[in-house]
CSV table of C-alpha atoms in Angstrom, one decimal:
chain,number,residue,atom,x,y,z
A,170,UNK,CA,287.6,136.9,199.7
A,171,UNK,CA,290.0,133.8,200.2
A,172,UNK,CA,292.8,133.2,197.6
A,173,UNK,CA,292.0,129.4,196.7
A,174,UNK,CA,294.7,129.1,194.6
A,175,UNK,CA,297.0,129.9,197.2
A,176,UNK,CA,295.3,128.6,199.8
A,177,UNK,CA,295.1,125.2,197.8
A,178,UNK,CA,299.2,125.8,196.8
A,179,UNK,CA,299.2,126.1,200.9
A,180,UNK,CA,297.6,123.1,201.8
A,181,UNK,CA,298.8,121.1,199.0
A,182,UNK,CA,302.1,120.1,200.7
A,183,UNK,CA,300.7,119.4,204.0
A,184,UNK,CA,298.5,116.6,203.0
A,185,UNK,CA,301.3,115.2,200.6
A,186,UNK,CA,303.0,114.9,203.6
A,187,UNK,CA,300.9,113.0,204.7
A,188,UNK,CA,300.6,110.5,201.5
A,189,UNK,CA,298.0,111.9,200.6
A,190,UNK,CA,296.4,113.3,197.6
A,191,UNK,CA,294.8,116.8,197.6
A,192,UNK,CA,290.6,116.6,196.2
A,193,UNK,CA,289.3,120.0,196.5
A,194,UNK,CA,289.7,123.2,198.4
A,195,UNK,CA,286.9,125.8,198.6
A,196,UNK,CA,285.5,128.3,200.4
A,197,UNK,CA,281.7,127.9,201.0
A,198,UNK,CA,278.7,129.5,203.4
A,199,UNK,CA,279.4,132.8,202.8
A,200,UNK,CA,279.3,135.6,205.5
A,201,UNK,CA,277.5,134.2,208.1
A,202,UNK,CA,279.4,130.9,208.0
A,203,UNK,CA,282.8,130.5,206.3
A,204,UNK,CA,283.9,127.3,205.8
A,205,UNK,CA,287.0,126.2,204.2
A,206,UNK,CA,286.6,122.7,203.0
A,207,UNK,CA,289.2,121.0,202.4
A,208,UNK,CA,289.0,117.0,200.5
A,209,UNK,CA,291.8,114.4,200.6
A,210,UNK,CA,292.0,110.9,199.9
A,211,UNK,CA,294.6,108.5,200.1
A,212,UNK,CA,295.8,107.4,196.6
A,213,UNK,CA,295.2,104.0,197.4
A,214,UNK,CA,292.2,103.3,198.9
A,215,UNK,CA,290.8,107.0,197.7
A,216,UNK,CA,289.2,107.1,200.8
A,217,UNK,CA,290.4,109.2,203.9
A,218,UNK,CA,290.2,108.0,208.4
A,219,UNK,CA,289.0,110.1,210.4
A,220,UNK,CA,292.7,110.1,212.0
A,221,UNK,CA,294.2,111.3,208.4
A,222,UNK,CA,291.1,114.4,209.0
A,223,UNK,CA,292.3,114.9,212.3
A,224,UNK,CA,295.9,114.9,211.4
A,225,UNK,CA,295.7,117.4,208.2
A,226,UNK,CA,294.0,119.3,210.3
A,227,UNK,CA,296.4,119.8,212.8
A,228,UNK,CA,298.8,120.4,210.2
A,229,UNK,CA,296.6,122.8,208.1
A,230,UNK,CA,295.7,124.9,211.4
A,231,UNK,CA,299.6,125.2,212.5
A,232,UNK,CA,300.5,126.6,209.2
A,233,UNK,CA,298.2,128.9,209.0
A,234,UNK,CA,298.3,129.8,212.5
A,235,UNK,CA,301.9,130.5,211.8
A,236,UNK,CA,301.4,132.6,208.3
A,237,UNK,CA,298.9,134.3,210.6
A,238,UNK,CA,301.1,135.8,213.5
A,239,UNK,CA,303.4,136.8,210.7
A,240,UNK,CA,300.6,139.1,209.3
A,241,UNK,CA,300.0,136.8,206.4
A,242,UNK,CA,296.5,135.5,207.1
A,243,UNK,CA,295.9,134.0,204.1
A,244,UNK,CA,292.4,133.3,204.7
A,245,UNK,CA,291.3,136.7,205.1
A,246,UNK,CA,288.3,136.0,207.4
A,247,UNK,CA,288.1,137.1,211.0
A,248,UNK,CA,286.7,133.9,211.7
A,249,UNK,CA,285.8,130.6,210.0
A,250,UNK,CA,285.9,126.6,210.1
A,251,UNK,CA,287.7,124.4,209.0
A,252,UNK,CA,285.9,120.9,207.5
A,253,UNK,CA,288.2,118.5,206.3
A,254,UNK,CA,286.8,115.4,205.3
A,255,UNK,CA,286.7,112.9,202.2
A,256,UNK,CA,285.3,112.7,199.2
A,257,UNK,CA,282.4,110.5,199.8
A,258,UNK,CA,281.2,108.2,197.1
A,259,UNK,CA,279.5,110.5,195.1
A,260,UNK,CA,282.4,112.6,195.0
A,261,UNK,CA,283.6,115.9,193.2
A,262,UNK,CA,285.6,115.5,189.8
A,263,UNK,CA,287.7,117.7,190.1
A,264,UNK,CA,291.2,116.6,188.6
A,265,UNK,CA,291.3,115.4,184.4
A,266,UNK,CA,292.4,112.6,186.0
A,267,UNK,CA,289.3,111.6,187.9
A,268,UNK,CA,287.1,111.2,184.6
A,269,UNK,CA,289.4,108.6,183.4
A,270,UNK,CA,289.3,106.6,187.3
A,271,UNK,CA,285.9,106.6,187.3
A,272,UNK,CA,285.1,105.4,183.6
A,273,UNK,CA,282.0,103.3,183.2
A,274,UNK,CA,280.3,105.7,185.9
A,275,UNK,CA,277.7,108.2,185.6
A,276,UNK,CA,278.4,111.8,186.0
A,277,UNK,CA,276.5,115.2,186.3
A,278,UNK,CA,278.9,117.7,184.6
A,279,UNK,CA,277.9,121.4,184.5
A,280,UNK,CA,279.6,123.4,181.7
A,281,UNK,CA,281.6,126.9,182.2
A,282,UNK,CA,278.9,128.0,178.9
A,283,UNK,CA,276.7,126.0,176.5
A,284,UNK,CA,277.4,123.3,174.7
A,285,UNK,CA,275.1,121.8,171.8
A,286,UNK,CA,272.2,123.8,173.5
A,287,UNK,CA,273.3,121.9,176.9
A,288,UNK,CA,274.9,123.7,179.9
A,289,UNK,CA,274.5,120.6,182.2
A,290,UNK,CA,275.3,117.0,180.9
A,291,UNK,CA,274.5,113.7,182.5
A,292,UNK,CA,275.7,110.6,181.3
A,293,UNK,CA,278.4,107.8,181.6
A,294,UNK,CA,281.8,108.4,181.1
A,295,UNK,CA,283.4,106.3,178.4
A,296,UNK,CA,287.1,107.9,178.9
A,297,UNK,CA,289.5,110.5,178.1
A,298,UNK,CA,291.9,110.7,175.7
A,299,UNK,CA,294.3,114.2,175.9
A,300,UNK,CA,292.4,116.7,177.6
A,301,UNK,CA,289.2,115.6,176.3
A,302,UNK,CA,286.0,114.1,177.8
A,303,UNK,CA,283.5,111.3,176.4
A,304,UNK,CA,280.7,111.2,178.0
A,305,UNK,CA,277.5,108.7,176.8
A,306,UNK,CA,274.9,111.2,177.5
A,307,UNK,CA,271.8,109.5,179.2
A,308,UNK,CA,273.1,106.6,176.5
A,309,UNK,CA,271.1,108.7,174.0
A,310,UNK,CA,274.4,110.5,172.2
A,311,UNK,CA,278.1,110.3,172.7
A,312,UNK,CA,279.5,114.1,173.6
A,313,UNK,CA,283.5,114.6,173.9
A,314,UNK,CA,284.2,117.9,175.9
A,315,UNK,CA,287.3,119.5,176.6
A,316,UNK,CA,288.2,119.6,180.2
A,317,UNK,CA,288.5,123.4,180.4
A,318,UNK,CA,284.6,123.2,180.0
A,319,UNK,CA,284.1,121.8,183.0
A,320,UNK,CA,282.7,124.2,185.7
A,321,UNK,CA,281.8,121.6,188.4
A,322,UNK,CA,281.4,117.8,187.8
A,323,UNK,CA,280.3,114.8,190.1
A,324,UNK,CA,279.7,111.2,190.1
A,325,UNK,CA,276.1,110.1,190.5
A,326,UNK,CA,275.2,108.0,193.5
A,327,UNK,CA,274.0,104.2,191.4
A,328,UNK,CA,274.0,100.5,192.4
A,329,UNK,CA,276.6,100.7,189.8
A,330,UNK,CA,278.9,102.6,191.7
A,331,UNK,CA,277.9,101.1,195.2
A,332,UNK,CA,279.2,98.1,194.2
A,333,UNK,CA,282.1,99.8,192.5
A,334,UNK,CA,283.4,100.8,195.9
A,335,UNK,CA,281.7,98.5,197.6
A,336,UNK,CA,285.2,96.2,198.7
A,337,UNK,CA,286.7,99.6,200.4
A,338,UNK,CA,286.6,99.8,203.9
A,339,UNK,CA,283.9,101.9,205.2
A,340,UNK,CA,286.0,102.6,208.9
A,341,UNK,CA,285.5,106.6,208.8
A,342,UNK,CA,282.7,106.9,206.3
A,343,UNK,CA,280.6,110.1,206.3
A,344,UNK,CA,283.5,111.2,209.0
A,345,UNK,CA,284.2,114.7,208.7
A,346,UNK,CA,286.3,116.6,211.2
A,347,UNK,CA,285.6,120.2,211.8
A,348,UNK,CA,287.7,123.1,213.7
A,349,UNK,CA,286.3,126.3,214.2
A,350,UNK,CA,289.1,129.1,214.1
A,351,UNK,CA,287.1,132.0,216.2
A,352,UNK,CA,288.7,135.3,216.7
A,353,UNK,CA,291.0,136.4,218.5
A,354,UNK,CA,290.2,136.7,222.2
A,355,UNK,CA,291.2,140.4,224.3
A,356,UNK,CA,294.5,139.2,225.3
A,357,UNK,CA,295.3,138.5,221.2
A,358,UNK,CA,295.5,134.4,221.6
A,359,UNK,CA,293.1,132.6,219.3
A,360,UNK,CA,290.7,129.8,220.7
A,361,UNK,CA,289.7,126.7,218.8
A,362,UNK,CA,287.1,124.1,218.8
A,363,UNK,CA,288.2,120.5,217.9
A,364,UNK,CA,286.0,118.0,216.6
A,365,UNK,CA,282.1,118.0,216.8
C-alpha cells in the first residue's frame, strides 16, 4: 500500500515548481485499478490547464521513474495511473486553509467520530478562527469543530457557488490528464500511455 505521505512530500516540490499549489494526493480503485490522483491548482486563479496537467505530469513520472530505477519505487504497485487534474468546483477541502477561502459556501464535512450525535455535517461555513471550524448547519444551529475532526470535507455544488466562480476562466474545465505507468516489458524498459 502506497506511502501518501511521502508520496505527497514527493510530489509536493514538483508542482511548487511549477507555481503551483498542491490539493490532494491519494491513492484510489484498489487492486484492479490503482490510480494515484494527484490535485493542483494555481494559487491564483485556483484552477489548473490542461498544459499545467500535462506538465506535472511529466515532472511527477520522471521522478518517480528515476526513484524507481534506483530501487526506490515509492509507489509500490506493479502497475497503476496516474490522474492529475484540478479540483473542479465542487472541490475537496482539504487544507485548514480552504474553510476559511470558501466562507459563505456550503459544505458536506464527514467527521473522524461523532459529534453532537452527528458524524456528517452539512451547512455553510461562517469561518475559522485558530484551528477551528464554524459551520451554520443546514442554518438550523451554528457548530464550531476542530479541524483534526475532519475526515473528508467538500464544497457543495449551488447557484451560490456557480456564480462564486463564475468570472474564472473555464479554458481546461473537467480536463484531466491521465498516464498509465504499465509494467515493465521483457527487456526491463517500462511503457507509458499519454493522455486519453
Amino acid at each position: 500500500m502506497a506511502n501518501i505521505a511521502l508520496l505527497t512530500d514527493l510530489i509536493e516540490p514538483e508542482a511548487k515548481a511549477l507555481g503551483l499549489s498542491l490539493v490532494r494526493v491519494r491513492m484510489q480503485g484498489g487492486k484492479s485499478d490503482p490510480t494515484l490522483q494527484v490535485m493542483a491548482e494555481r494559487p491564483d486563479t485556483r484552477q489548473l490547464l490542461i498544459d499545467d496537467c500535462a506538465e506535472l505530469s511529466r515532472r511527477i513520472s520522471d521522478k518517480f521513474d528515476a526513484l524507481e530505477a534506483e530501487g526506490k519505487d515509492p509507489v509500490g504497485e506493479d502497475a497503476y495511473r496516474l490522474e492529475v487534474s484540478s479540483p473542479g468546483i465542487d472541490r475537496p477541502l482539504t487544507r485548514l486553509q480552504d474553510f476559511a477561502d470558501w466562507e459563505g459556501q456550503e459544505a458536506r464535512i464527514r467527521l473522524v467520530e461523532p459529534f453532537e450525535d452527528r458524524k456528517q455535517i452539512s451547512g455553510n461555513l461562517m469561518g475559522v478562527e485558530g484551528t477551528k471550524i464554524t459551520v451554520d448547519v443546514n442554518k438550523h444551529k451554528i457548530m464550531t469543530i476542530d479541524f483534526s475532526q475532519v475526515a473528508d470535507a467538500k464544497l457543495v455544488m449551488t447557484d451560490r457557488l456557480i456564480a462564486a466562480t463564475a468570472p474564472l476562466s473555464t479554458e481546461g474545465a473537467d480536463e484531466v490528464f491521465y498516464q498509465d505507468v504499465a509494467e515493465p516489458d521483457a527487456q526491463g524498459t517500462e511503457t507509458e500511455e499519454g493522455q486519453h
